[in-house]
CSV table of C-alpha atoms in Angstrom, one decimal:
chain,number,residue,atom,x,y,z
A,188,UNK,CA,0.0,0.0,0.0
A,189,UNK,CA,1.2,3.3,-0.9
A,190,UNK,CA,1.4,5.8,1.7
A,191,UNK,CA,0.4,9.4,1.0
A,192,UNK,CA,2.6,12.2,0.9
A,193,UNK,CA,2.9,14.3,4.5
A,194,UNK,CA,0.4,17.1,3.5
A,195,UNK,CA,-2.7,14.4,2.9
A,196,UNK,CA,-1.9,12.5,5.5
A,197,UNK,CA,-2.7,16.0,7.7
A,198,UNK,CA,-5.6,16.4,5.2
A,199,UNK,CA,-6.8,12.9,5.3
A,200,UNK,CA,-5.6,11.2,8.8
A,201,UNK,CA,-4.8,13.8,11.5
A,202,UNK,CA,-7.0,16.3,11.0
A,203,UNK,CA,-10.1,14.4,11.1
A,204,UNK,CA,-9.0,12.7,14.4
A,205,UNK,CA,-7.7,16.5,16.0
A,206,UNK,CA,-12.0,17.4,15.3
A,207,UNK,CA,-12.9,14.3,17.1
A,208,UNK,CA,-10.5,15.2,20.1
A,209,UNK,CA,-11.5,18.4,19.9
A,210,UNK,CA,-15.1,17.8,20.3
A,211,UNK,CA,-13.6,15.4,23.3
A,212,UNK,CA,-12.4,18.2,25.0
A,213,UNK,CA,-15.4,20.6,24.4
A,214,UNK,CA,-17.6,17.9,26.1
A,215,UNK,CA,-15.2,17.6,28.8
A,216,UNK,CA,-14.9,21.0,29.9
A,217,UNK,CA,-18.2,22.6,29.2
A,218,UNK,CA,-20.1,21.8,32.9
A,219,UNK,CA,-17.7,24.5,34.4
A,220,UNK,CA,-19.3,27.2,32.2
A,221,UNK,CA,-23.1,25.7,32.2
A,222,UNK,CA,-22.5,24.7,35.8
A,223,UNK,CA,-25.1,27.4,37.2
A,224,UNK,CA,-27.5,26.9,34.5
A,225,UNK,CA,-28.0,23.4,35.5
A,226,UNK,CA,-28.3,24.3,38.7
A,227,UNK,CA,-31.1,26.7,38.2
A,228,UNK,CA,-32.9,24.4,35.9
A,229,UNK,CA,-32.5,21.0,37.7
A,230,UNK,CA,-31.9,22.0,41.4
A,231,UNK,CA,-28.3,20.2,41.7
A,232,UNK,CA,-26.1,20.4,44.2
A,233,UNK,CA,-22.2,20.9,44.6
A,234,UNK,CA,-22.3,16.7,45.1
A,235,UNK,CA,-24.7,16.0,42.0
A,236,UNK,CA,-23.0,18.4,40.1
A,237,UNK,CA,-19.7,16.8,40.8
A,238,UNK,CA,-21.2,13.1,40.0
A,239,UNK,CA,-22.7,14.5,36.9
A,240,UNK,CA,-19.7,16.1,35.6
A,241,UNK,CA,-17.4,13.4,36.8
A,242,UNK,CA,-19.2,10.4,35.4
A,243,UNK,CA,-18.0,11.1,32.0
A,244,UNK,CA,-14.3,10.5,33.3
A,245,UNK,CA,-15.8,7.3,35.1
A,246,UNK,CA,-17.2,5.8,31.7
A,247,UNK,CA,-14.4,7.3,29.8
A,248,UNK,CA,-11.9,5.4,32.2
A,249,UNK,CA,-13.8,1.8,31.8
A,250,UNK,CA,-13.7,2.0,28.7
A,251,UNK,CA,-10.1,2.6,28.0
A,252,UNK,CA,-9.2,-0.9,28.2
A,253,UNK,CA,-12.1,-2.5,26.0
A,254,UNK,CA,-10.8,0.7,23.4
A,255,UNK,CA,-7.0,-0.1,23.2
A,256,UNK,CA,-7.6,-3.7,22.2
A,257,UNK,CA,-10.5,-2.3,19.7
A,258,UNK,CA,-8.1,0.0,18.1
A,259,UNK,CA,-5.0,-2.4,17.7
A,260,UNK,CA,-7.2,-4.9,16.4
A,261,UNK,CA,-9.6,-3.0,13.7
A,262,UNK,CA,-8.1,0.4,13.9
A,263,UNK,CA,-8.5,3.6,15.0
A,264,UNK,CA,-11.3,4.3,11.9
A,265,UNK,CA,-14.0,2.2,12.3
A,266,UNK,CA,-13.4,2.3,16.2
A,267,UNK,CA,-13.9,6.1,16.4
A,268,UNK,CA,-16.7,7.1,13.7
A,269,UNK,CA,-18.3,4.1,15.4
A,270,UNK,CA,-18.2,5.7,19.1
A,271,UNK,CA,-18.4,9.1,17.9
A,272,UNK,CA,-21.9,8.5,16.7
A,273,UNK,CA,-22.7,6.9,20.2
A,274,UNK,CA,-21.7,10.2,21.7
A,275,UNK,CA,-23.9,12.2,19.2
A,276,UNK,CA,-27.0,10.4,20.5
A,277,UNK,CA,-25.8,11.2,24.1
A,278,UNK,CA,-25.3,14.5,23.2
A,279,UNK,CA,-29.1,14.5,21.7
A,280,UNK,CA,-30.4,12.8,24.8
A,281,UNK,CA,-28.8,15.7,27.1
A,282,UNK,CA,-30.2,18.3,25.1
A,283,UNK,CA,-33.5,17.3,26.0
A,284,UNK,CA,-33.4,15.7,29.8
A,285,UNK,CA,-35.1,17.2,32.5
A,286,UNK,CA,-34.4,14.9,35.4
A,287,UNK,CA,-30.5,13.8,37.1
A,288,UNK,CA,-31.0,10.4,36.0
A,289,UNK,CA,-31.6,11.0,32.2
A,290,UNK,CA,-29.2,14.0,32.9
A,291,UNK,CA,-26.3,11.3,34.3
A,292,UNK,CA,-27.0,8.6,31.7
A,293,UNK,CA,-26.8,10.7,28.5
A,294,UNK,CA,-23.5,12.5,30.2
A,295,UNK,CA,-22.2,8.6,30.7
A,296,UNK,CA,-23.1,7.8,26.7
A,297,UNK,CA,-20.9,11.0,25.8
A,298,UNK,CA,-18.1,10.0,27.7
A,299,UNK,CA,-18.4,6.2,26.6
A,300,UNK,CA,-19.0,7.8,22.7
A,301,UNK,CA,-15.3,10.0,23.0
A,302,UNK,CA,-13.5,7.5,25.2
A,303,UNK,CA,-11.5,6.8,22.2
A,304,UNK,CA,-10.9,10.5,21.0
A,305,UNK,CA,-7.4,10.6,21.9
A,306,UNK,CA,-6.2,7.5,21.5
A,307,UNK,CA,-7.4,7.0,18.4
A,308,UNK,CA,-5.9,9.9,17.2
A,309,UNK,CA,-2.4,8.7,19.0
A,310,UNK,CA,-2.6,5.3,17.6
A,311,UNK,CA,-3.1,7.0,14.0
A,312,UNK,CA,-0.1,9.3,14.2
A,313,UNK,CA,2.3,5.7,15.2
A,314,UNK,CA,0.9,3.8,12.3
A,315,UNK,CA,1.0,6.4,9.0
A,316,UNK,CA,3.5,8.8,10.0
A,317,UNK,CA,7.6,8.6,10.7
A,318,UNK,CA,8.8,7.8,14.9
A,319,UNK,CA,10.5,10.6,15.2
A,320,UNK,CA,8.0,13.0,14.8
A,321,UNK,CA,5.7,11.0,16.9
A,322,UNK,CA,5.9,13.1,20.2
A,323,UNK,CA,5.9,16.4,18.0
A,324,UNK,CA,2.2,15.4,16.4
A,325,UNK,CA,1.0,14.1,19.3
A,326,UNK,CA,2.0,17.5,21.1
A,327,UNK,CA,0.2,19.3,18.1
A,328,UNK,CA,-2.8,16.7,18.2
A,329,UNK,CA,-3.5,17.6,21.8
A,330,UNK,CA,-2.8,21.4,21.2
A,331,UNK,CA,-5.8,21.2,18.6
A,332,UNK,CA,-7.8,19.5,20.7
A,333,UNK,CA,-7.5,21.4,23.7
A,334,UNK,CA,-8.7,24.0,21.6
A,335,UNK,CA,-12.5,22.9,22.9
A,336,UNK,CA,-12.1,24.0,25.9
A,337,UNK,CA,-11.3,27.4,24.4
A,338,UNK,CA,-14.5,26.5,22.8
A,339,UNK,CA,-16.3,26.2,26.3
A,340,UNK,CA,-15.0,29.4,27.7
A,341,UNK,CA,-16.0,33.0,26.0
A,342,UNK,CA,-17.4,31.7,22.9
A,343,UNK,CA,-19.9,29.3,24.4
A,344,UNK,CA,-21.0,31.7,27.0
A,345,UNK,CA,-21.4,34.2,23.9
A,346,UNK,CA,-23.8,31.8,22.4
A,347,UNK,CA,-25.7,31.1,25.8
A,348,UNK,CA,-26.9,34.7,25.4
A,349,UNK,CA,-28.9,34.4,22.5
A,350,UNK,CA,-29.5,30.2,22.6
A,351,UNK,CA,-30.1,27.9,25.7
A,352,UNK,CA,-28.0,25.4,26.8
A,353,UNK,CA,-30.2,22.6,25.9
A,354,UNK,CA,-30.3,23.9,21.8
A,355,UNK,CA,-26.4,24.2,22.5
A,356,UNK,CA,-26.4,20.6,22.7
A,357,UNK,CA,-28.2,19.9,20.0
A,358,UNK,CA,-25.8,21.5,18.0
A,359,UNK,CA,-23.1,19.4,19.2
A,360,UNK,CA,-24.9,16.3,19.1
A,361,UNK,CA,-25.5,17.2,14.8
A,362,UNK,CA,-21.3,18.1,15.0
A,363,UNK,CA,-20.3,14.5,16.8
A,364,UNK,CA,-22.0,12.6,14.2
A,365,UNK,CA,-20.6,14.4,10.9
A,366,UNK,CA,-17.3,14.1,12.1
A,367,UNK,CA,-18.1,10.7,12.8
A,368,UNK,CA,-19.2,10.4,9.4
A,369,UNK,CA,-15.7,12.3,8.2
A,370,UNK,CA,-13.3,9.8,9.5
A,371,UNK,CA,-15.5,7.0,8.0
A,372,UNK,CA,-15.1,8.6,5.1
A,373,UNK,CA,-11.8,10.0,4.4
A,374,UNK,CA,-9.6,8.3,6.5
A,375,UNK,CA,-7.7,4.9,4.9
A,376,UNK,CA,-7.2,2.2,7.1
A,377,UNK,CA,-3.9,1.4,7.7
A,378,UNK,CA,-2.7,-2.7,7.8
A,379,UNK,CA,0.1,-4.9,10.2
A,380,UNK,CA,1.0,-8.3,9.1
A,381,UNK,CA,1.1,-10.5,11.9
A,382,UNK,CA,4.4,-12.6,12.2
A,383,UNK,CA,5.6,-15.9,14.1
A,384,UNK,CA,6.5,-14.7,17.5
A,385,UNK,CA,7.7,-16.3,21.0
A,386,UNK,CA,6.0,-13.7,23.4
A,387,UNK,CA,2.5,-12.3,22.5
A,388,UNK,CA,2.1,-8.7,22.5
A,389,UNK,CA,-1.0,-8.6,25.1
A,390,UNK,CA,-2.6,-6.4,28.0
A,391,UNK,CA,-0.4,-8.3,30.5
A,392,UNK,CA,2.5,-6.9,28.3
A,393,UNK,CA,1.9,-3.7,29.8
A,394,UNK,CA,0.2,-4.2,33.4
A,395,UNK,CA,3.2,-6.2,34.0
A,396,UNK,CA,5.8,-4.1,33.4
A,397,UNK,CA,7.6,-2.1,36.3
A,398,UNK,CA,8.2,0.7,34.2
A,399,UNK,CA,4.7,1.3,34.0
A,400,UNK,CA,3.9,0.9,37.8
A,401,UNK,CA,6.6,3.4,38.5
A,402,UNK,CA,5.1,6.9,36.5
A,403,UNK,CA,1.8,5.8,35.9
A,404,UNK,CA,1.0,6.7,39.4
A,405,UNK,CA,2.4,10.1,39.2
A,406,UNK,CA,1.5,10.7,36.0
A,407,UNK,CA,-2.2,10.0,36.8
A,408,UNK,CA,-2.6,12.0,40.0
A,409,UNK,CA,-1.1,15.3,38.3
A,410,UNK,CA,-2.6,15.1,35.3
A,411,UNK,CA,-6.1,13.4,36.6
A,412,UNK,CA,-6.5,16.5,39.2
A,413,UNK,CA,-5.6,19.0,36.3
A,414,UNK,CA,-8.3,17.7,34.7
A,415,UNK,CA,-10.8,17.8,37.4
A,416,UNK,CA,-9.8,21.3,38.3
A,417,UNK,CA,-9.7,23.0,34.9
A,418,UNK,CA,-13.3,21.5,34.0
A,419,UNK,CA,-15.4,22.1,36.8
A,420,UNK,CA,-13.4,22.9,40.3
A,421,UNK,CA,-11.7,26.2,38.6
A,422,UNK,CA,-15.0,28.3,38.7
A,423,UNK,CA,-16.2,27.6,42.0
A,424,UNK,CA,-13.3,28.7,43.1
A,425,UNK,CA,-12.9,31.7,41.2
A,426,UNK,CA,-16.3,32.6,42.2
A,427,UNK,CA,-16.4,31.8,45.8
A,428,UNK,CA,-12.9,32.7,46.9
A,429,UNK,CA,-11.7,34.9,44.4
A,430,UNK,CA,-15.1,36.9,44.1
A,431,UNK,CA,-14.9,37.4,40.4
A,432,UNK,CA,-18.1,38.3,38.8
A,433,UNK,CA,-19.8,36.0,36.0
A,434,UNK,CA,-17.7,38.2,33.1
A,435,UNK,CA,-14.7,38.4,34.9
A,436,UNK,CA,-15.2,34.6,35.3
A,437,UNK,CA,-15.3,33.9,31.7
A,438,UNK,CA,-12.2,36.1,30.9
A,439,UNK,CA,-10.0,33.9,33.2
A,440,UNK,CA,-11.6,30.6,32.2
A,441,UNK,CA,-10.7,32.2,28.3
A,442,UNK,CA,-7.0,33.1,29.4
A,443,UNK,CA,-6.4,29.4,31.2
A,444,UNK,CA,-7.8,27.8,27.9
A,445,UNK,CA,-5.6,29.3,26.0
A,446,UNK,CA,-2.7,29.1,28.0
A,447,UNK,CA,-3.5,25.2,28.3
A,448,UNK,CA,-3.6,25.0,24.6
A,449,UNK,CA,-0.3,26.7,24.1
A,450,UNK,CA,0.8,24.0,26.2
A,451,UNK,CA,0.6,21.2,24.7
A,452,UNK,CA,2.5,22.8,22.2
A,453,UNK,CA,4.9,23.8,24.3
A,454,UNK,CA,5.2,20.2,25.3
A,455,UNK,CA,5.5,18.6,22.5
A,456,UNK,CA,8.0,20.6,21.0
A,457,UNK,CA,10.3,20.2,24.4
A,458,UNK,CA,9.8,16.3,24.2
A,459,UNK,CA,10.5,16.6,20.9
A,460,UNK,CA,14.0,18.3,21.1
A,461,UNK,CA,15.0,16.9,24.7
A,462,UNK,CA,14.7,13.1,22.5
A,463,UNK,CA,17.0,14.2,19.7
A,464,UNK,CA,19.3,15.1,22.8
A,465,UNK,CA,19.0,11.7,24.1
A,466,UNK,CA,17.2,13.1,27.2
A,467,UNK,CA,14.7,11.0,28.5
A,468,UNK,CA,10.7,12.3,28.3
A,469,UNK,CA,10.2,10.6,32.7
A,470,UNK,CA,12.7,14.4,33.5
A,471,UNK,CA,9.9,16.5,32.1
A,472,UNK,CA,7.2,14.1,33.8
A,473,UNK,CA,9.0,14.9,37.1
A,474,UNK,CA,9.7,18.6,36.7
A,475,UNK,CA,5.9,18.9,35.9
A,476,UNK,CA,4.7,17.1,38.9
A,477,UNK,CA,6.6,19.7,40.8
A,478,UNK,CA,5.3,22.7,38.8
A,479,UNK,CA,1.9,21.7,39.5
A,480,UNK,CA,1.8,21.0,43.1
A,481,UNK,CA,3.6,24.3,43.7
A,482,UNK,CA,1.1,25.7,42.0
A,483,UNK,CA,-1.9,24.3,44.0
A,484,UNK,CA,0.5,25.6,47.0
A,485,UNK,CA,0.2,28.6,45.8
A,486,UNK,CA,-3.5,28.5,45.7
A,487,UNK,CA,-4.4,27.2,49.1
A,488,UNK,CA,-1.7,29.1,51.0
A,489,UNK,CA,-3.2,32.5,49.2
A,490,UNK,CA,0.1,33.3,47.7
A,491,UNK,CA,0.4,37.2,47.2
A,492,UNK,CA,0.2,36.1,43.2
A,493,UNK,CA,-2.5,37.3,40.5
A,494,UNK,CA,-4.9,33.8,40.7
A,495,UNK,CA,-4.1,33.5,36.6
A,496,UNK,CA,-0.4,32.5,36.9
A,497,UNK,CA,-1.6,29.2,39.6
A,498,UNK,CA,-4.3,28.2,37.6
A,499,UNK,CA,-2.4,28.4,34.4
A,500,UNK,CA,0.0,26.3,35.2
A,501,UNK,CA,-2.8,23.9,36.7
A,502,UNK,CA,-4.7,24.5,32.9
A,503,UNK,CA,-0.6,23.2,31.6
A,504,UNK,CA,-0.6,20.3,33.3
A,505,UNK,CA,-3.9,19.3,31.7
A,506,UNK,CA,-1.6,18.9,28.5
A,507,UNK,CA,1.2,17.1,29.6
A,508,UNK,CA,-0.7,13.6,28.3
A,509,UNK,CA,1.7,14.1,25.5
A,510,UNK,CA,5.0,13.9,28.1
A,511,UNK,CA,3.3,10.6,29.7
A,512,UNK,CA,2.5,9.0,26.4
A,513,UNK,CA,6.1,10.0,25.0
A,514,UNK,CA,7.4,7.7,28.3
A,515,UNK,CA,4.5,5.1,27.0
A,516,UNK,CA,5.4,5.2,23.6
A,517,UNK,CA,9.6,4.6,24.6
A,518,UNK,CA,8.3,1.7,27.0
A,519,UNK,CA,6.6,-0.1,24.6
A,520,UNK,CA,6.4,-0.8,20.9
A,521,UNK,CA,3.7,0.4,18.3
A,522,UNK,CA,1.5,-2.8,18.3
A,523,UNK,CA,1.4,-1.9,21.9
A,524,UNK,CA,0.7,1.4,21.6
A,525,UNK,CA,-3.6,0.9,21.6
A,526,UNK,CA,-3.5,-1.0,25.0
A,527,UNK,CA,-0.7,0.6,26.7
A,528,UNK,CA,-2.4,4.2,26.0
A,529,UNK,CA,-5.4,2.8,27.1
A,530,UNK,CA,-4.1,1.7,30.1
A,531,UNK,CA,-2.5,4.9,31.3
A,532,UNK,CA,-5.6,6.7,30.0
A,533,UNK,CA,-7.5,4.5,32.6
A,534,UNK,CA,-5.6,5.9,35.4
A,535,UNK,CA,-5.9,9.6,33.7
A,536,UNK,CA,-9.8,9.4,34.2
A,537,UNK,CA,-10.3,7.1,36.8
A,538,UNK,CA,-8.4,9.8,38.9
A,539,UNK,CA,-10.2,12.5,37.6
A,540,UNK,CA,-13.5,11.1,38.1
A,541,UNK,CA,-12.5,10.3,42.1
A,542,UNK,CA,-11.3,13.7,42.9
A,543,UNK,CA,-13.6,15.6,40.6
A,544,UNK,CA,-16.2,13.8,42.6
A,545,UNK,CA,-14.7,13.7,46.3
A,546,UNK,CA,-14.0,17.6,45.9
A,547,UNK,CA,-18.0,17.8,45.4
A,548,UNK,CA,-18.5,15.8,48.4
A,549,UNK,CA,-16.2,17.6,50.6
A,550,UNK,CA,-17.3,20.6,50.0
A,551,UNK,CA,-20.5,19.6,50.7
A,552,UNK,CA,-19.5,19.1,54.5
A,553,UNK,CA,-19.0,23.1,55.1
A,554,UNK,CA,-22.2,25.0,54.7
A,555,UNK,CA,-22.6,28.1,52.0
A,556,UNK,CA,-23.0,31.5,53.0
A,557,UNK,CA,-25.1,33.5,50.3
A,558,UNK,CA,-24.4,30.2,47.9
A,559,UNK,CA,-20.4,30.4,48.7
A,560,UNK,CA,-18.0,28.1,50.1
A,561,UNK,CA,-15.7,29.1,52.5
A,562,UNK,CA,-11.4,29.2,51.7
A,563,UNK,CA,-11.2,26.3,54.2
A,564,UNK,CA,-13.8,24.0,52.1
A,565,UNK,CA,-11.3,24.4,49.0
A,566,UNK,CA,-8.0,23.9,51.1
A,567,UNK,CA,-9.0,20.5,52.8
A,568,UNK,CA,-10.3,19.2,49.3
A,569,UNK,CA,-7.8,20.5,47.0
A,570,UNK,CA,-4.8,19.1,50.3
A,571,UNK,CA,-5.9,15.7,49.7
A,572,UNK,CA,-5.3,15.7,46.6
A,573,UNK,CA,-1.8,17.6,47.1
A,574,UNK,CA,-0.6,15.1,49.8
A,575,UNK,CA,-1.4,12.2,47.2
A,576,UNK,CA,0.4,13.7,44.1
A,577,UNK,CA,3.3,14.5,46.9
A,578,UNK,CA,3.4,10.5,47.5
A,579,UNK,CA,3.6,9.9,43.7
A,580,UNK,CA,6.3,11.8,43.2
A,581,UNK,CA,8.2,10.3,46.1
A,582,UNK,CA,7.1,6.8,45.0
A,583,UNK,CA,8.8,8.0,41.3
A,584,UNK,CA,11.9,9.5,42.6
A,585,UNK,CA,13.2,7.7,45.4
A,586,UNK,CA,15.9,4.7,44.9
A,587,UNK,CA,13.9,3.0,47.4
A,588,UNK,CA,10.9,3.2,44.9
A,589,UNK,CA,12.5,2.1,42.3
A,590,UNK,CA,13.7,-0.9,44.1
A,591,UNK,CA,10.3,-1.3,45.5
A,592,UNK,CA,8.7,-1.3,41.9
A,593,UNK,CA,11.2,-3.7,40.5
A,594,UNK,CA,9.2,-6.6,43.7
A,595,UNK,CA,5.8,-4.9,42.8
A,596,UNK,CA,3.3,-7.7,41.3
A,597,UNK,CA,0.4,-7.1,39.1
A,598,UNK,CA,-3.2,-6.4,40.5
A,599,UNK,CA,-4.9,-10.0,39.9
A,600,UNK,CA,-7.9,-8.4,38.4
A,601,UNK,CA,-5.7,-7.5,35.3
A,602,UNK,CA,-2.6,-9.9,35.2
A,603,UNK,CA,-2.0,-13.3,35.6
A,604,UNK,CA,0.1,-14.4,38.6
A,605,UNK,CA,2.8,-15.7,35.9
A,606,UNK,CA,4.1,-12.9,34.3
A,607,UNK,CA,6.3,-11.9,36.4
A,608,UNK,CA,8.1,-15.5,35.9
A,609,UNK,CA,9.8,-14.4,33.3
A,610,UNK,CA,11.9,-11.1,32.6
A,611,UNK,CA,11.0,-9.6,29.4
A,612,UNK,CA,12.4,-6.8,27.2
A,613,UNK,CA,10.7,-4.5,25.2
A,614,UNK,CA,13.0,-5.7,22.0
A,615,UNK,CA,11.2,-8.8,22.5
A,616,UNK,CA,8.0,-7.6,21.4
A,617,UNK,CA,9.5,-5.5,18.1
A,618,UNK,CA,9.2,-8.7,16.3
A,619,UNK,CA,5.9,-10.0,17.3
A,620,UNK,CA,4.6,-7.7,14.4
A,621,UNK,CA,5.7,-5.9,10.8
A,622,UNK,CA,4.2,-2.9,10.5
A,623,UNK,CA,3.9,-1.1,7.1
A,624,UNK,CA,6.6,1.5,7.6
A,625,UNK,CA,5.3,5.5,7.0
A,626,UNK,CA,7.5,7.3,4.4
A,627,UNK,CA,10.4,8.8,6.4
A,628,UNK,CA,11.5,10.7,3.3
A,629,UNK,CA,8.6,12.6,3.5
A,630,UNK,CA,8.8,16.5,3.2
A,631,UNK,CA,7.7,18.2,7.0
C-alpha cells in the first residue's frame, strides 16, 4: 500500500482525528461554564454536580481498556466514527433531559462515545506517519484539541446569550456525528502483518511491566487533578474565593484555555528536542509534577500572586498527556501502543473522576454563606489531593521506589500471577509484528 505524501496525511488522517478530540475536550470542559444553569434548571447540588460532571471521566476510564484492544485490532477508523456517533446520541439525549438520571445517563453515553478521542488519534499518528515526529504530532494533536475547551470558555458563553443550553447541545450532538461520518469517510485504514513470535504482545505486556507501575502513578494523580480542576473545580473557586463576577469569570476561564492550549505545544515541542538530545521524556514528567503542586501551594496558601499565573499552570498540566505517552510510547512498541495508552488513559480518568467527585463531596461538609464556600472548604479538598500527588512523586523519585517497583506484582484483576516468571524486554516484542513502515522521506 502506498502511503500518502505528508500534507494528505494532515488532510486525510490527523485532521479528522484533532475534530474528534476536539469535540472530546469541548464535552469535557463545558459543565464548568453551564454549571449554574443546570443548577437553576435542575436544582443540583455541589455533590450532584460533581457526579454529573465526573461520570463522564468514570465511563471514559472503563472504557479505556475494551478501546485499546479495539483499536489495535480493527483500527482507530471504524473504532472512532463508530463511538463518535454513540456520543452524538448522548449529546441529543442531554439536550432534552429534564431529570438527574436521564441528565447522568446521557452525560455517561458522551463519555463512553469520546472514550476513544485521543487514543485513536495517537494510535493514527504511530501507524501512518515517521517515529520521530511521533511526540511532536502528538503535542500538536493535543494542542488542537484542547482547543474545545477554548470553545467552552467566551465563545460558548457568547452563544448562551442568545440560545439555551439545551439547543447548545443539539448543536453538538449534529457536529459529533458528521465528524463521525468524516473519519469514516476520508480516512484509509492502515494494515500490520502479523508474524511468528515467542512472546504475545498482550494487556499483560503492559500491566506487567515495572516501568509502567513506576510513572503511571504520578502521571495520573497530576494530570487526573488537572483535569478535574480546569473543568469544573476552577470556577467555584474563582467565584467563591476569588469573588470574580460571571464576566470576569469567563475572561480567566478564556486566558487558562488558552494558556492550556499553548501548552501542549509547548510540550511537544520540548519532548521533541530533549529526545534528539538523548534526554529522556520521565525528566519533564518529574519537573511537571513539581510545577503543579507548587502551584496548587500557591493556591491554598493564598500566595500574594495574581490567581491566573496558579491556575495556568494547573490549565498546563492538563496537556502534559503528550510527556506521559512520549514515556509510554519509549516503554513499549507500536503494536502496543492501543493497549498501553489505554491503560495509562485508565488511570488519567479514573483519577479525575474520584477527585472531581470527592472535591464535590467535601465541600459539601462546610455550609454556604449566600451560595459560597468558604477558603477552608477548597483547602481540605484541594490538600488531599496535594498530599497524594506528593506521595507519587516520592514513589517516582526515590531509589527505594524504584527498588520497590522492580518486587511490585500485578493487580490480579488485570494480570495473571505468571508474568512476572519471566523477565521480558521490550526488543522482545519488536518482532511480534511488521508494520507497514510511513515514508520517512517525507517533506515536513
Amino acid at each position: 500500500m502506498q502511503v500518502p505524501g505528508a500534507w494528505r496525511l494532515t488532510a486525510r488522517v490527523f485532521l479528522p482525528f484533532a475534530a474528534g478530540y476536539y469535540l472530546s475536550y469541548l464535552f469535557r470542559t463545558i459543565n464548568a461554564l453551564i454549571a449554574s444553569h443546570l443548577s437553576s434548571d435542575t436544582g443540583l447540588g455541589s455533590a450532584d454536580l460533581g457526579l454529573l460532571t465526573s461520570v463522564y471521566f468514570l465511563v471514559f476510564a472503563a472504557a479505556q481498556i475494551p478501546v485499546g484492544i479495539l483499536l489495535d485490532r480493527f483500527g482507530p477508523r471504524r473504532v472512532e466514527s463508530v463511538l463518535l456517533l454513540l456520543a452524538a446520541v448522548g449529546a441529543g439525549l442531554f439536550a432534552v433531559s429534564t431529570g438527574f438520571l436521564s441528565l447522568l445517563i446521557a452525560r455517561a453515553m458522551i463519555g463512553l462515545g469520546v472514550a476513544a478521542a485521543l487514543t485513536a488519534g495517537l494510535k493514527s499518528i504511530i501507524l501512518w506517519f515517521p517515529r520521530g515526529r511521533v511526540a511532536l504530532l502528538n503535542g500538536y494533536m493535543i494542542m488542537l484539541g484542547s482547543l474545545g475547551a477554548v470553545t467552552a470558555t467566551a465563545p460558548v458563553e457568547y452563544l448562551l446569550t442568545w440560545m439555551g443550553w439545551r439547543q447548545l447541545f443539539e448543536i453538538l450532538a449534529a457536529a459529533t456525528g458528521a465528524t463521525a461520518a468524516l473519519i469514516y469517510v476520508v480516512v484509509p485504514e492502515r494494515g500490520t502483518v502479523s508474524s511468528m513470535a515467542s512472546t504475545p504482545a498482550t494487556l499483560s505486556s503492559v500491566f506487567g511491566d515495572r516501568r509502567f507501575w513506576r510513572m503511571a502513578p504520578l502521571s495520573a494523580t497530576c494530570i487526573g487533578s488537572a483535569w478535574s480542576l480546569q473543568g469544573l473545580w476552577a470556577s467555584p473557586w474563582l467565584t467563591d474565593v476569588e469573588g470574580l463576577d460571571r464576566a470576569s469569570l469567563v475572561r480567566q476561564l478564556f486566558m487558562m484555555s488558552i494558556v492550556l492550549s499553548c501548552g501542549a505545544w509547548l510540550f511537544g515541542m520540548t519532548v521533541h528536542c530533549i529526545q534528539r538530545r538523548g534526554i529522556r521524556a520521565e525528566t519533564v514528567l518529574a519537573l511537571v509534577a513539581v510545577l503543579f503542586i507548587a502551584a496548587e501551594f500557591a493556591l491554598i496558601l493564598r500566595a500574594p500572586l495574581p490567581s491566573i499565573l496558579p491556575w495556568s499552570v494547573v490549565a498546563i498540566v492538563g496537556t502534559a498527556t503528550v510527556v506521559s505517552f512520549a514515556v509510554i510510547a519509549d516503554y513499549f512498541p507500536s503494536e502496543l501502543a492501543g493497549r498501553a495508552n489505554g491503560a495509562l488513559n485508565v488511570l488519567h480518568f479514573g483519577w479525575a473522576f474520584l477527585a472531581q467527585y470527592a472535591t464535590g463531596l467535601i465541600l459539601e461538609q462546610w455550609s454556604a454563606y449566600d451560595g459560597h464556600r468558604t477558603l477552608q472548604a477548597y483547602q481540605v479538598a484541594f490538600g488531599v489531593n496535594i498530599a497524594l500527588q506528593i506521595a507519587a512523586l516520592v514513589w517516582f523519585a526515590l531509589p527505594w521506589g524504584r527498588y520497590l517497583a522492580l518486587r511490585m506484582r500485578p493487580i490480579a484483576l488485570f494480570v495473571p500471577a505468571n508474568v512476572f516468571n519471566v523477565v521480558e524486554s521490550v526488543s522482545s516484542y519488536e518482532n511480534s509484528m511488521v508494520l507497514i513502515p510511513a515514508d520517512d522521506g517525507a517533506e515536513w
